[in-house]
Short mmCIF file of C-alpha atoms in Angstrom, two decimals:
data_model
loop_
_atom_site.label_atom_id
_atom_site.label_comp_id
_atom_site.label_asym_id
_atom_site.label_seq_id
_atom_site.Cartn_x
_atom_site.Cartn_y
_atom_site.Cartn_z
CA MET A 1 28.51 25.01 19.78
CA ASN A 2 24.99 26.62 20.17
CA PRO A 3 23.25 26.22 23.48
CA LEU A 4 20.64 23.21 23.12
CA PRO A 5 16.92 23.51 24.27
CA PRO A 6 15.32 21.81 26.82
CA PRO A 7 14.94 18.22 25.76
CA GLY A 8 11.65 17.31 24.86
CA THR A 9 10.95 20.77 23.51
CA PRO A 10 10.34 21.43 19.64
CA GLY A 11 13.89 22.20 17.69
CA TYR A 12 15.91 20.08 20.17
CA THR A 13 16.69 17.24 18.12
CA GLN A 14 17.46 19.53 15.22
CA ALA A 15 19.76 21.27 17.27
CA LEU A 16 21.17 17.65 18.74
CA LEU A 17 21.76 16.44 14.81
CA ALA A 18 23.15 19.84 14.26
CA ASP A 19 26.37 19.08 16.52
CA ASP A 20 27.15 15.58 15.06
CA PRO A 21 30.42 15.15 13.46
CA ILE A 22 30.65 14.09 9.49
CA TRP A 23 32.06 10.93 10.44
CA LEU A 24 28.58 10.00 12.53
CA THR A 25 26.38 10.94 10.11
CA ILE A 26 28.06 8.65 7.51
CA VAL A 27 27.94 5.60 10.00
CA LYS A 28 24.22 6.62 10.59
CA VAL A 29 23.55 6.59 6.56
CA VAL A 30 25.32 3.37 6.02
CA VAL A 31 23.56 2.26 9.01
CA VAL A 32 20.40 3.05 7.26
CA PHE A 33 21.14 1.63 4.29
CA ALA A 34 22.18 -1.50 5.56
CA LEU A 35 18.92 -1.76 7.14
CA LEU A 36 16.62 -1.44 4.68
CA LEU A 37 18.29 -3.87 2.34
CA VAL A 38 18.36 -6.20 5.03
CA MET A 39 14.89 -5.73 5.75
CA THR A 40 14.18 -6.27 2.23
CA LEU A 41 15.83 -9.80 1.73
CA PHE A 42 13.73 -10.62 5.31
CA MET A 43 10.62 -9.31 3.82
CA ILE A 44 10.79 -11.63 0.91
CA TRP A 45 10.94 -14.33 2.96
CA LEU A 46 8.49 -13.52 5.42
CA GLU A 47 6.35 -13.06 2.54
CA ARG A 48 6.91 -16.13 0.93
CA ARG A 49 6.67 -18.29 4.30
CA VAL A 50 3.45 -16.31 5.60
CA VAL A 51 1.57 -16.91 2.11
CA GLY A 52 2.64 -19.88 2.38
CA ARG A 53 1.34 -21.41 5.46
CA MET A 54 -2.39 -19.39 4.54
CA GLN A 55 -2.00 -21.41 1.24
CA GLN A 56 -1.16 -24.69 2.94
CA ARG A 57 2.53 -25.05 1.49
CA PRO A 58 5.66 -24.79 3.07
CA GLY A 59 7.12 -21.48 1.17
CA PRO A 60 11.07 -21.40 0.82
CA ASN A 61 12.84 -23.93 3.47
CA TRP A 62 15.89 -25.30 1.09
CA ASN A 63 18.42 -22.41 1.24
CA GLY A 64 20.18 -21.66 4.69
CA PRO A 65 18.11 -22.73 7.44
CA PHE A 66 14.13 -21.78 7.52
CA GLY A 67 15.22 -21.10 3.94
CA LEU A 68 16.24 -17.60 5.25
CA LEU A 69 18.97 -17.45 2.28
CA GLN A 70 16.32 -17.71 -0.47
CA SER A 71 15.88 -14.15 -0.91
CA LEU A 72 20.13 -13.98 -1.32
CA ALA A 73 19.92 -16.57 -3.97
CA ASP A 74 17.43 -14.74 -5.73
CA GLY A 75 19.17 -11.70 -5.52
CA LEU A 76 22.53 -13.18 -7.26
CA LYS A 77 20.71 -15.06 -9.31
CA LEU A 78 19.13 -11.62 -11.00
CA ALA A 79 22.61 -9.99 -11.12
CA PHE A 80 24.16 -13.04 -13.10
CA LYS A 81 20.98 -13.20 -15.28
CA GLU A 82 21.52 -11.40 -18.78
CA ASP A 83 20.77 -7.76 -19.28
CA ILE A 84 18.13 -7.40 -22.14
CA ARG A 85 16.84 -4.14 -23.70
CA PRO A 86 14.53 -4.07 -26.48
CA VAL A 87 15.73 -2.26 -29.66
CA LEU A 88 13.20 0.59 -29.68
CA ALA A 89 13.95 1.76 -26.18
CA ASP A 90 15.23 4.86 -25.28
CA LYS A 91 18.53 3.93 -24.33
CA ALA A 92 20.05 6.79 -21.03
CA VAL A 93 15.75 6.84 -19.78
CA PHE A 94 15.62 3.08 -20.10
CA PHE A 95 18.93 2.84 -17.56
CA ILE A 96 18.22 5.91 -15.14
CA ALA A 97 14.30 5.42 -14.63
CA PRO A 98 15.00 2.24 -12.16
CA VAL A 99 17.25 3.91 -10.48
CA ILE A 100 15.03 7.64 -10.15
CA SER A 101 12.35 4.60 -8.30
CA THR A 102 14.60 3.26 -5.96
CA ILE A 103 16.72 6.25 -4.35
CA PRO A 104 13.52 8.44 -3.11
CA ALA A 105 12.74 5.28 -0.93
CA PHE A 106 16.23 4.95 0.70
CA VAL A 107 16.07 9.04 1.14
CA ALA A 108 12.68 9.08 2.52
CA PHE A 109 13.81 7.09 5.61
CA ALA A 110 16.55 9.65 6.51
CA VAL A 111 13.98 11.78 8.20
CA ILE A 112 12.12 8.93 10.53
CA PRO A 113 13.22 9.23 14.38
CA LEU A 114 14.53 4.83 15.35
CA GLY A 115 15.10 5.90 18.80
CA PRO A 116 15.61 8.94 21.08
CA GLU A 117 19.01 10.72 22.40
CA VAL A 118 21.69 8.10 23.17
CA SER A 119 25.24 7.93 23.28
CA ILE A 120 27.81 6.51 20.28
CA PHE A 121 31.57 6.53 20.97
CA GLY A 122 31.39 9.40 23.40
CA HIS A 123 28.68 11.75 21.47
CA HIS A 124 25.20 12.20 22.62
CA THR A 125 23.16 12.35 19.20
CA ALA A 126 18.90 11.01 17.92
CA LEU A 127 19.05 7.86 16.40
CA GLN A 128 17.82 9.68 13.39
CA VAL A 129 19.99 10.81 10.04
CA ALA A 130 18.43 14.14 9.79
CA ASP A 131 15.42 15.95 11.61
CA LEU A 132 14.02 18.73 9.39
CA PRO A 133 11.34 21.10 9.99
CA VAL A 134 9.49 20.36 7.42
CA GLY A 135 10.61 16.45 7.50
CA ILE A 136 7.07 14.84 7.21
CA LEU A 137 6.96 16.97 3.52
CA VAL A 138 10.06 14.85 2.73
CA VAL A 139 8.71 11.55 2.70
CA LEU A 140 5.79 12.92 0.36
CA ALA A 141 7.97 14.84 -1.90
CA CYS A 142 9.90 11.34 -2.49
CA SER A 143 7.08 9.23 -3.13
CA SER A 144 6.39 11.88 -5.76
CA VAL A 145 9.41 12.09 -7.57
CA GLY A 146 9.41 7.69 -7.17
CA VAL A 147 6.19 8.31 -9.91
CA TYR A 148 8.78 9.48 -12.52
CA GLY A 149 11.02 6.58 -12.38
CA ILE A 150 7.97 5.01 -12.95
CA VAL A 151 6.42 6.66 -16.02
CA LEU A 152 9.61 6.92 -17.53
CA SER A 153 10.18 3.04 -17.57
CA GLY A 154 7.08 2.69 -19.12
CA TRP A 155 7.59 5.23 -21.41
CA ALA A 156 11.33 4.32 -22.57
CA SER A 157 10.39 0.40 -22.64
CA GLY A 158 9.30 1.46 -26.33
CA SER A 159 6.55 -0.86 -26.20
CA PRO A 160 2.47 -0.22 -25.70
CA TYR A 161 1.91 -2.51 -22.50
CA PRO A 162 5.12 -1.12 -20.44
CA LEU A 163 3.50 2.64 -21.18
CA LEU A 164 -0.22 0.75 -20.40
CA GLY A 165 1.12 0.18 -16.84
CA SER A 166 2.63 3.19 -16.29
CA LEU A 167 -0.20 5.46 -17.12
CA ARG A 168 -2.02 3.25 -14.71
CA SER A 169 0.61 3.43 -11.97
CA ALA A 170 0.82 6.80 -12.17
CA ALA A 171 -3.05 7.66 -11.62
CA GLN A 172 -3.14 5.47 -9.25
CA VAL A 173 -0.17 6.62 -7.13
CA ILE A 174 -1.29 10.52 -7.48
CA SER A 175 -4.71 9.52 -6.75
CA TYR A 176 -4.17 7.73 -3.06
CA GLU A 177 -1.10 10.03 -2.66
CA LEU A 178 -3.41 13.09 -2.38
CA ALA A 179 -5.34 11.14 0.11
CA LEU A 180 -1.89 10.32 1.79
CA GLY A 181 -1.65 13.87 2.08
CA LEU A 182 -4.63 14.69 3.41
CA SER A 183 -4.93 12.32 6.17
CA ILE A 184 -1.19 13.66 7.23
CA ILE A 185 -2.86 17.12 8.23
CA ALA A 186 -5.07 16.44 11.32
CA VAL A 187 -2.26 14.98 12.92
CA VAL A 188 -0.05 18.27 12.29
CA LEU A 189 -2.60 20.14 13.37
CA TYR A 190 -2.32 18.74 16.85
CA ALA A 191 1.49 17.93 16.98
CA GLY A 192 1.78 21.59 15.60
CA SER A 193 5.10 20.55 14.07
CA LEU A 194 5.89 18.83 10.97
CA SER A 195 9.70 17.47 12.44
CA THR A 196 9.15 13.61 12.86
CA ALA A 197 10.60 13.95 16.18
CA ASP A 198 8.16 16.68 17.32
CA ILE A 199 5.50 14.61 16.37
CA VAL A 200 6.94 11.61 18.19
CA SER A 201 7.29 13.85 21.51
CA ALA A 202 3.79 14.76 20.79
CA GLN A 203 2.55 11.39 21.57
CA GLN A 204 3.86 11.08 24.66
CA ASN A 205 0.07 11.29 26.91
CA GLY A 206 -1.52 9.42 24.22
CA TRP A 207 -1.00 7.88 20.22
CA TYR A 208 -2.51 9.63 17.44
CA ILE A 209 -4.46 6.36 16.53
CA TRP A 210 -6.70 6.62 19.45
CA LEU A 211 -7.27 10.36 18.86
CA LEU A 212 -7.41 10.38 14.94
CA PRO A 213 -8.96 6.92 13.95
CA VAL A 214 -10.14 8.39 10.71
CA SER A 215 -7.04 9.60 9.85
CA PHE A 216 -5.24 6.09 10.03
CA ILE A 217 -7.67 4.32 8.39
CA VAL A 218 -7.62 6.38 5.68
CA PHE A 219 -3.72 6.73 6.02
CA ALA A 220 -3.47 2.79 6.36
CA ILE A 221 -5.47 2.39 2.84
CA SER A 222 -3.69 4.81 0.77
CA MET A 223 0.01 3.33 1.85
CA VAL A 224 -1.54 0.30 0.66
CA GLY A 225 -2.41 1.96 -2.71
CA GLU A 226 0.70 4.09 -2.78
CA THR A 227 2.79 0.71 -2.80
CA ASN A 228 0.76 -0.79 -5.65
CA ARG A 229 0.53 -3.94 -3.79
CA ALA A 230 -2.21 -6.25 -3.22
CA PRO A 231 -5.45 -5.56 -3.54
CA PHE A 232 -4.55 -3.07 -4.94
CA ASP A 233 -1.96 -4.21 -7.80
CA LEU A 234 -2.87 -2.88 -11.00
CA PRO A 235 -0.14 -1.71 -12.82
CA GLU A 236 1.09 -5.11 -12.33
CA ALA A 237 -1.66 -6.82 -13.25
CA GLU A 238 -0.31 -9.92 -15.37
CA SER A 239 -3.61 -10.85 -16.90
CA GLU A 240 -3.76 -8.04 -18.16
CA LEU A 241 -0.76 -5.83 -18.79
CA VAL A 242 1.83 -8.93 -19.18
CA GLY A 243 3.59 -7.70 -15.98
CA GLY A 244 3.30 -3.52 -15.60
CA PHE A 245 5.69 -1.13 -16.10
CA HIS A 246 8.41 -3.32 -16.15
CA THR A 247 7.57 -5.71 -18.53
CA GLU A 248 11.02 -5.51 -20.82
CA TYR A 249 13.22 -5.45 -17.67
CA SER A 250 15.39 -7.99 -16.82
CA SER A 251 18.82 -8.58 -14.50
CA LEU A 252 19.95 -5.82 -12.10
CA LYS A 253 17.67 -3.10 -13.51
CA PHE A 254 14.51 -5.77 -12.48
CA ALA A 255 15.79 -6.12 -9.08
CA LEU A 256 16.34 -2.45 -8.72
CA PHE A 257 12.20 -2.28 -9.10
CA PHE A 258 11.50 -5.01 -6.82
CA LEU A 259 13.88 -3.26 -4.13
CA ALA A 260 11.79 0.21 -4.50
CA GLU A 261 8.98 -0.91 -3.84
CA TYR A 262 9.40 -3.01 -0.89
CA VAL A 263 11.98 -0.39 0.56
CA ASN A 264 9.01 1.75 0.15
CA MET A 265 6.55 -0.62 1.97
CA VAL A 266 9.26 -0.20 5.09
CA THR A 267 9.30 3.41 4.75
CA LEU A 268 5.38 3.63 4.39
CA SER A 269 4.96 1.11 7.71
CA ALA A 270 7.99 3.34 9.58
CA VAL A 271 5.82 6.69 8.54
CA ALA A 272 2.54 5.20 10.06
CA THR A 273 4.47 4.00 12.85
CA THR A 274 5.78 7.83 13.76
CA LEU A 275 2.77 9.24 13.11
CA PHE A 276 0.20 6.87 14.98
CA LEU A 277 1.41 4.51 16.79
CA GLY A 278 3.84 7.08 19.04
CA GLY A 279 7.31 6.22 16.86
CA TRP A 280 9.91 4.41 19.42
CA MET A 281 7.90 4.97 22.38
CA ALA A 282 7.05 1.55 24.13
CA PRO A 283 3.27 0.42 23.93
CA TRP A 284 1.19 0.15 27.49
CA PRO A 285 1.63 -0.96 29.96
CA LEU A 286 5.26 -1.67 28.81
CA SER A 287 5.88 2.45 29.00
CA LEU A 288 4.85 2.34 32.94
CA ILE A 289 8.08 0.49 33.55
CA PRO A 290 11.16 2.92 34.59
CA GLY A 291 13.40 3.14 31.84
CA VAL A 292 12.02 1.47 28.96
CA ASN A 293 11.97 4.39 26.55
CA SER A 294 15.70 5.46 27.19
CA GLY A 295 18.78 4.12 25.43
CA TRP A 296 18.86 1.83 22.56
CA LEU A 297 15.72 -0.54 23.81
CA PRO A 298 13.12 2.13 22.04
CA VAL A 299 14.61 0.74 18.62
CA VAL A 300 12.94 -2.78 19.59
CA TRP A 301 9.77 -0.72 19.99
CA PHE A 302 9.61 1.09 16.86
CA ILE A 303 10.52 -2.24 14.84
CA SER A 304 7.93 -4.37 16.48
CA LYS A 305 5.49 -1.67 15.96
CA MET A 306 6.77 -1.26 12.14
CA PHE A 307 6.42 -5.01 11.37
CA VAL A 308 2.97 -5.05 12.46
CA PHE A 309 2.26 -2.96 9.69
CA LEU A 310 4.14 -5.16 7.53
CA PHE A 311 2.24 -8.34 8.43
CA VAL A 312 -0.47 -6.54 7.21
CA TYR A 313 0.77 -6.00 4.05
CA ILE A 314 1.80 -9.94 3.39
CA TRP A 315 -2.08 -10.39 5.13
CA LEU A 316 -3.72 -8.79 2.29
CA ARG A 317 -1.90 -10.13 -0.36
CA GLY A 318 -2.99 -13.66 0.86
CA THR A 319 -6.56 -12.96 1.14
CA LEU A 320 -7.80 -10.59 -0.47
CA PRO A 321 -8.86 -10.26 -4.45
CA ARG A 322 -7.58 -7.80 -6.96
CA GLN A 323 -10.12 -4.55 -7.46
CA ARG A 324 -11.32 -3.74 -10.29
CA TYR A 325 -9.76 -0.29 -11.44
CA ASP A 326 -12.97 1.76 -11.32
CA GLN A 327 -13.85 0.25 -8.15
CA PHE A 328 -10.21 1.31 -7.00
CA MET A 329 -10.47 4.69 -8.28
CA ARG A 330 -13.93 5.41 -7.18
CA LEU A 331 -12.28 4.70 -3.35
CA GLY A 332 -9.91 6.95 -3.66
CA TRP A 333 -11.58 9.79 -5.23
CA LYS A 334 -15.09 9.43 -4.03
CA ILE A 335 -14.57 7.97 -0.75
CA LEU A 336 -11.24 8.60 0.91
CA ILE A 337 -10.66 12.14 -0.04
CA PRO A 338 -13.97 13.34 0.63
CA VAL A 339 -13.52 11.66 3.99
CA SER A 340 -10.72 13.44 4.75
CA LEU A 341 -11.43 16.98 3.72
CA VAL A 342 -14.89 16.74 5.90
CA TRP A 343 -12.25 14.99 8.87
CA ILE A 344 -9.98 18.31 8.25
CA VAL A 345 -12.38 20.43 8.95
CA ALA A 346 -14.20 18.47 11.92
CA VAL A 347 -10.80 18.81 13.76
CA ALA A 348 -9.58 22.27 12.71
CA THR A 349 -12.96 23.26 14.02
CA LEU A 350 -12.52 21.31 17.44
CA ARG A 351 -8.92 23.34 17.51
CA VAL A 352 -10.19 26.83 17.26
CA LEU A 353 -13.18 26.11 19.57
CA ARG A 354 -11.11 24.67 22.59
CA ASN A 355 -8.39 27.70 22.06
CA GLN A 356 -11.36 29.84 22.47
CA TYR A 357 -13.42 28.65 24.97
CA GLY A 358 -11.13 25.28 26.47
CA THR A 359 -14.16 23.28 27.85
CA ILE A 360 -14.52 20.87 25.22
CA SER A 361 -13.13 17.20 25.82
CA ALA A 362 -10.73 16.31 22.30
CA PRO A 363 -10.97 12.84 22.61
CA VAL A 364 -14.76 12.36 23.25
CA VAL A 365 -15.70 15.48 20.71
CA LEU A 366 -13.36 13.38 17.76
CA MET A 367 -14.40 9.78 18.64
CA VAL A 368 -18.23 11.00 18.36
CA GLY A 369 -17.79 12.71 15.07
CA ALA A 370 -15.70 9.81 13.89
CA VAL A 371 -18.86 7.73 14.35
CA VAL A 372 -20.82 10.02 13.08
CA LEU A 373 -18.55 9.92 10.05
CA VAL A 374 -18.41 6.17 9.60
CA VAL A 375 -22.32 6.37 9.66
CA ALA A 376 -22.69 8.37 6.56
CA ILE A 377 -20.12 6.45 4.74
CA VAL A 378 -22.25 3.54 4.98
CA VAL A 379 -25.14 4.72 4.18
CA ALA A 380 -23.89 6.40 0.88
CA LEU A 381 -22.58 3.10 0.00
CA MET A 382 -25.86 2.08 0.50
CA LEU A 383 -27.78 4.27 -1.13
CA PRO A 384 -27.95 2.98 -5.03
CA ASP A 385 -26.74 4.63 -7.92
CA ARG A 386 -28.69 7.21 -10.05
CA ALA A 387 -31.87 5.71 -11.36
CA ALA A 388 -32.51 6.06 -14.70
CA ASP A 389 -35.57 8.72 -15.91
CA ASP A 390 -38.36 7.68 -16.98
CA ASP A 391 -37.87 9.30 -20.21
CA ASP A 392 -35.10 6.91 -20.89
CA ALA A 393 -36.51 4.19 -19.73
CA GLY A 394 -38.95 3.87 -22.62
CA SER A 395 -37.12 4.91 -25.40
CA GLU A 396 -34.90 2.82 -27.98
CA PRO A 397 -30.88 2.84 -27.98
CA PRO A 398 -29.27 4.79 -30.32
CA VAL A 399 -28.04 3.18 -33.52
CA VAL A 400 -24.55 2.43 -33.22
CA GLY A 401 -23.15 2.33 -37.13
CA THR A 402 -24.68 -0.15 -39.06
CA TYR A 403 -25.27 -2.13 -36.31
CA PRO A 404 -28.54 -3.68 -35.36
CA VAL A 405 -28.84 -3.20 -31.30
CA PRO A 406 -31.69 -5.05 -29.46
CA PRO A 407 -34.38 -3.16 -27.42
CA LEU A 408 -33.72 -2.67 -23.70
CA ASP A 409 -37.32 -4.28 -23.11
CA LEU A 410 -35.89 -7.24 -24.94
CA THR A 411 -37.13 -10.68 -23.68
CA VAL A 412 -36.01 -14.13 -24.29
CA PRO A 413 -39.30 -16.35 -25.54
CA THR A 414 -40.22 -19.27 -23.42
CA SER A 415 -38.94 -22.40 -25.00
CA PRO A 416 -41.79 -24.75 -26.66
CA PRO A 417 -43.03 -27.80 -24.93
CA LYS A 418 -41.45 -31.01 -25.45
CA ARG A 419 -43.06 -33.37 -27.57
CA ARG A 420 -42.79 -37.20 -26.33
CA ARG A 421 -41.16 -39.42 -28.98
CA ALA A 422 -42.94 -42.11 -30.37
CA VAL A 423 -41.55 -45.72 -29.02
CA SER A 424 -41.32 -48.27 -30.82
CA ARG A 425 -42.19 -51.48 -29.14
CA GLY A 426 -42.29 -53.84 -32.11
CA PRO A 427 -44.93 -55.10 -34.30
CA ALA A 428 -48.74 -55.48 -33.22
CA PRO A 429 -50.06 -59.16 -32.39
CA GLU A 430 -52.36 -59.22 -35.74
CA THR A 431 -49.51 -57.98 -37.79
CA ALA A 432 -47.25 -60.95 -36.43
CA ALA A 433 -50.17 -63.28 -36.31
CA VAL A 434 -50.22 -62.31 -40.08
CA GLY A 435 -46.76 -62.54 -40.80
CA SER A 436 -46.24 -66.29 -39.01
CA GLY A 437 -49.18 -67.25 -41.10
CA GLN A 438 -48.13 -66.40 -44.83
CA LYS A 439 -44.80 -67.92 -43.60
CA GLU A 440 -46.40 -71.02 -42.92
CA ASP A 441 -48.58 -70.72 -45.93
CA ALA A 442 -44.89 -70.28 -48.19
#
C-alpha cells in the first residue's frame, strides 16, 4: 500500500480510491447504476406533476401513491410492446445505436464525487467510483460519443425524416458542446486541476458560481442545448420532423433513447453542481455547523443541489416556447462561444497579474469584468442588423426563372370609395295615384 498524501491535497482522492478492493468498486458501480435508474423514473414523474400544476391539471395520480408508479408502468408497457424494424433499416446499426447513446451517459457519472471520505464495511474510501487526473474531460468525451448513437440511429432507419432529425441533433450538440467545454476552462484555471474531486476541494473558501458567473451562465444554457431539452428540443420537433431521430424506434430501443435523455440531464446537473456549487459541501450558513461536511450527510447536500438544476429543466419546458433553428444556432455560435473566449482571456490575464504582482483582488475584478461583458452583450443585441446599401435599395431583384418577381417598392393601392346603394322605398305618390285611378276607371 502506497502512503497517502495529506487529506485535501491534490491527488488524495485518487490515491484513496486506488486502494479499493474489487468488490467495493463493483458495489459502487451497482449503486450508481441503480441511482440513475431511480432518478430517471422519479424525474419522469416529477416532470409530469410539475408541468401539470403549471398547466392547471393533476398529472399522474392513479398508479401508486401520488402516481409514483406511473413511470414504472410506462417502462413495463414499453418492454412488452412490439419491436418494429423498418424493412430498409440496417439491422446491426439500428440495434446498436441506442446502446451507444445510453452507455456513455452512465459512464460519465463515474467521475462525479457524491461525498467525502467514509467508511464502508471497515474500508476507508471516497463516495466516488473513479477519480482521474482528467476527470472533467471524461464527461466531455462521453457526451461526444453519445452523438454517434444519435447520428447512426437516424442513418440506419432508412427514412429521410429520422436522418434530418439526426443531422439537426448532431449540429446542435456539437455547437453547444463547444460552448460547454469553453465554460469549463475558467474553472480549471482557478482549481488548477482537471480532477473533479480537486475542483470540489478548491471551492472550500467560495463557490465558483460567485467567482465565475459568466462561466456558470454559459454552462447552464449550454447544458440545456446539449441535452436537447425545451426550448432547444428542435431535433425532436414533432411538428417538423415527426419525432426526430428516433421516429422509427419502438419498444425497448425507444426506451433506451428515453433513458439516455434523462440520465444525461442528471449527469450534467451533477457536473454543474460539482463545478459551480461546491459539490457535496453544505451551503452557507449550514456550512458553519461543525460536522455537516463529513460522513454520509454531504450526499444530501449534493442531491439537493442537483435537484435545483433538474427543476429548472422542468420549469423551462413548461414555460418557454420552442425557438427557431436559426435563432438557436445564432445563440450558440455568435453569443455563447465569443463570450466564453473573451471571458477566458480575461480570467487568464487576471491570473497572470495576480501571480506576478499579487495586489489585485480577483473577485472584484471578475465581477467588474462580468458586468462590462454583460453590458457589451446587451448593446450588441440591441444593434440593428446590417443596413441595406443605397445601391441595393433602389435596384430591382433578379428574375428567378420565368416567374415574375414583384418590385421591392411595390405598394398596395388604396381601396376605391364605397358607393351608396339606391334603396327602393316604394313607388312615388304621383305614380301610386295614377295607378289607383287607372284601377278605378277599369
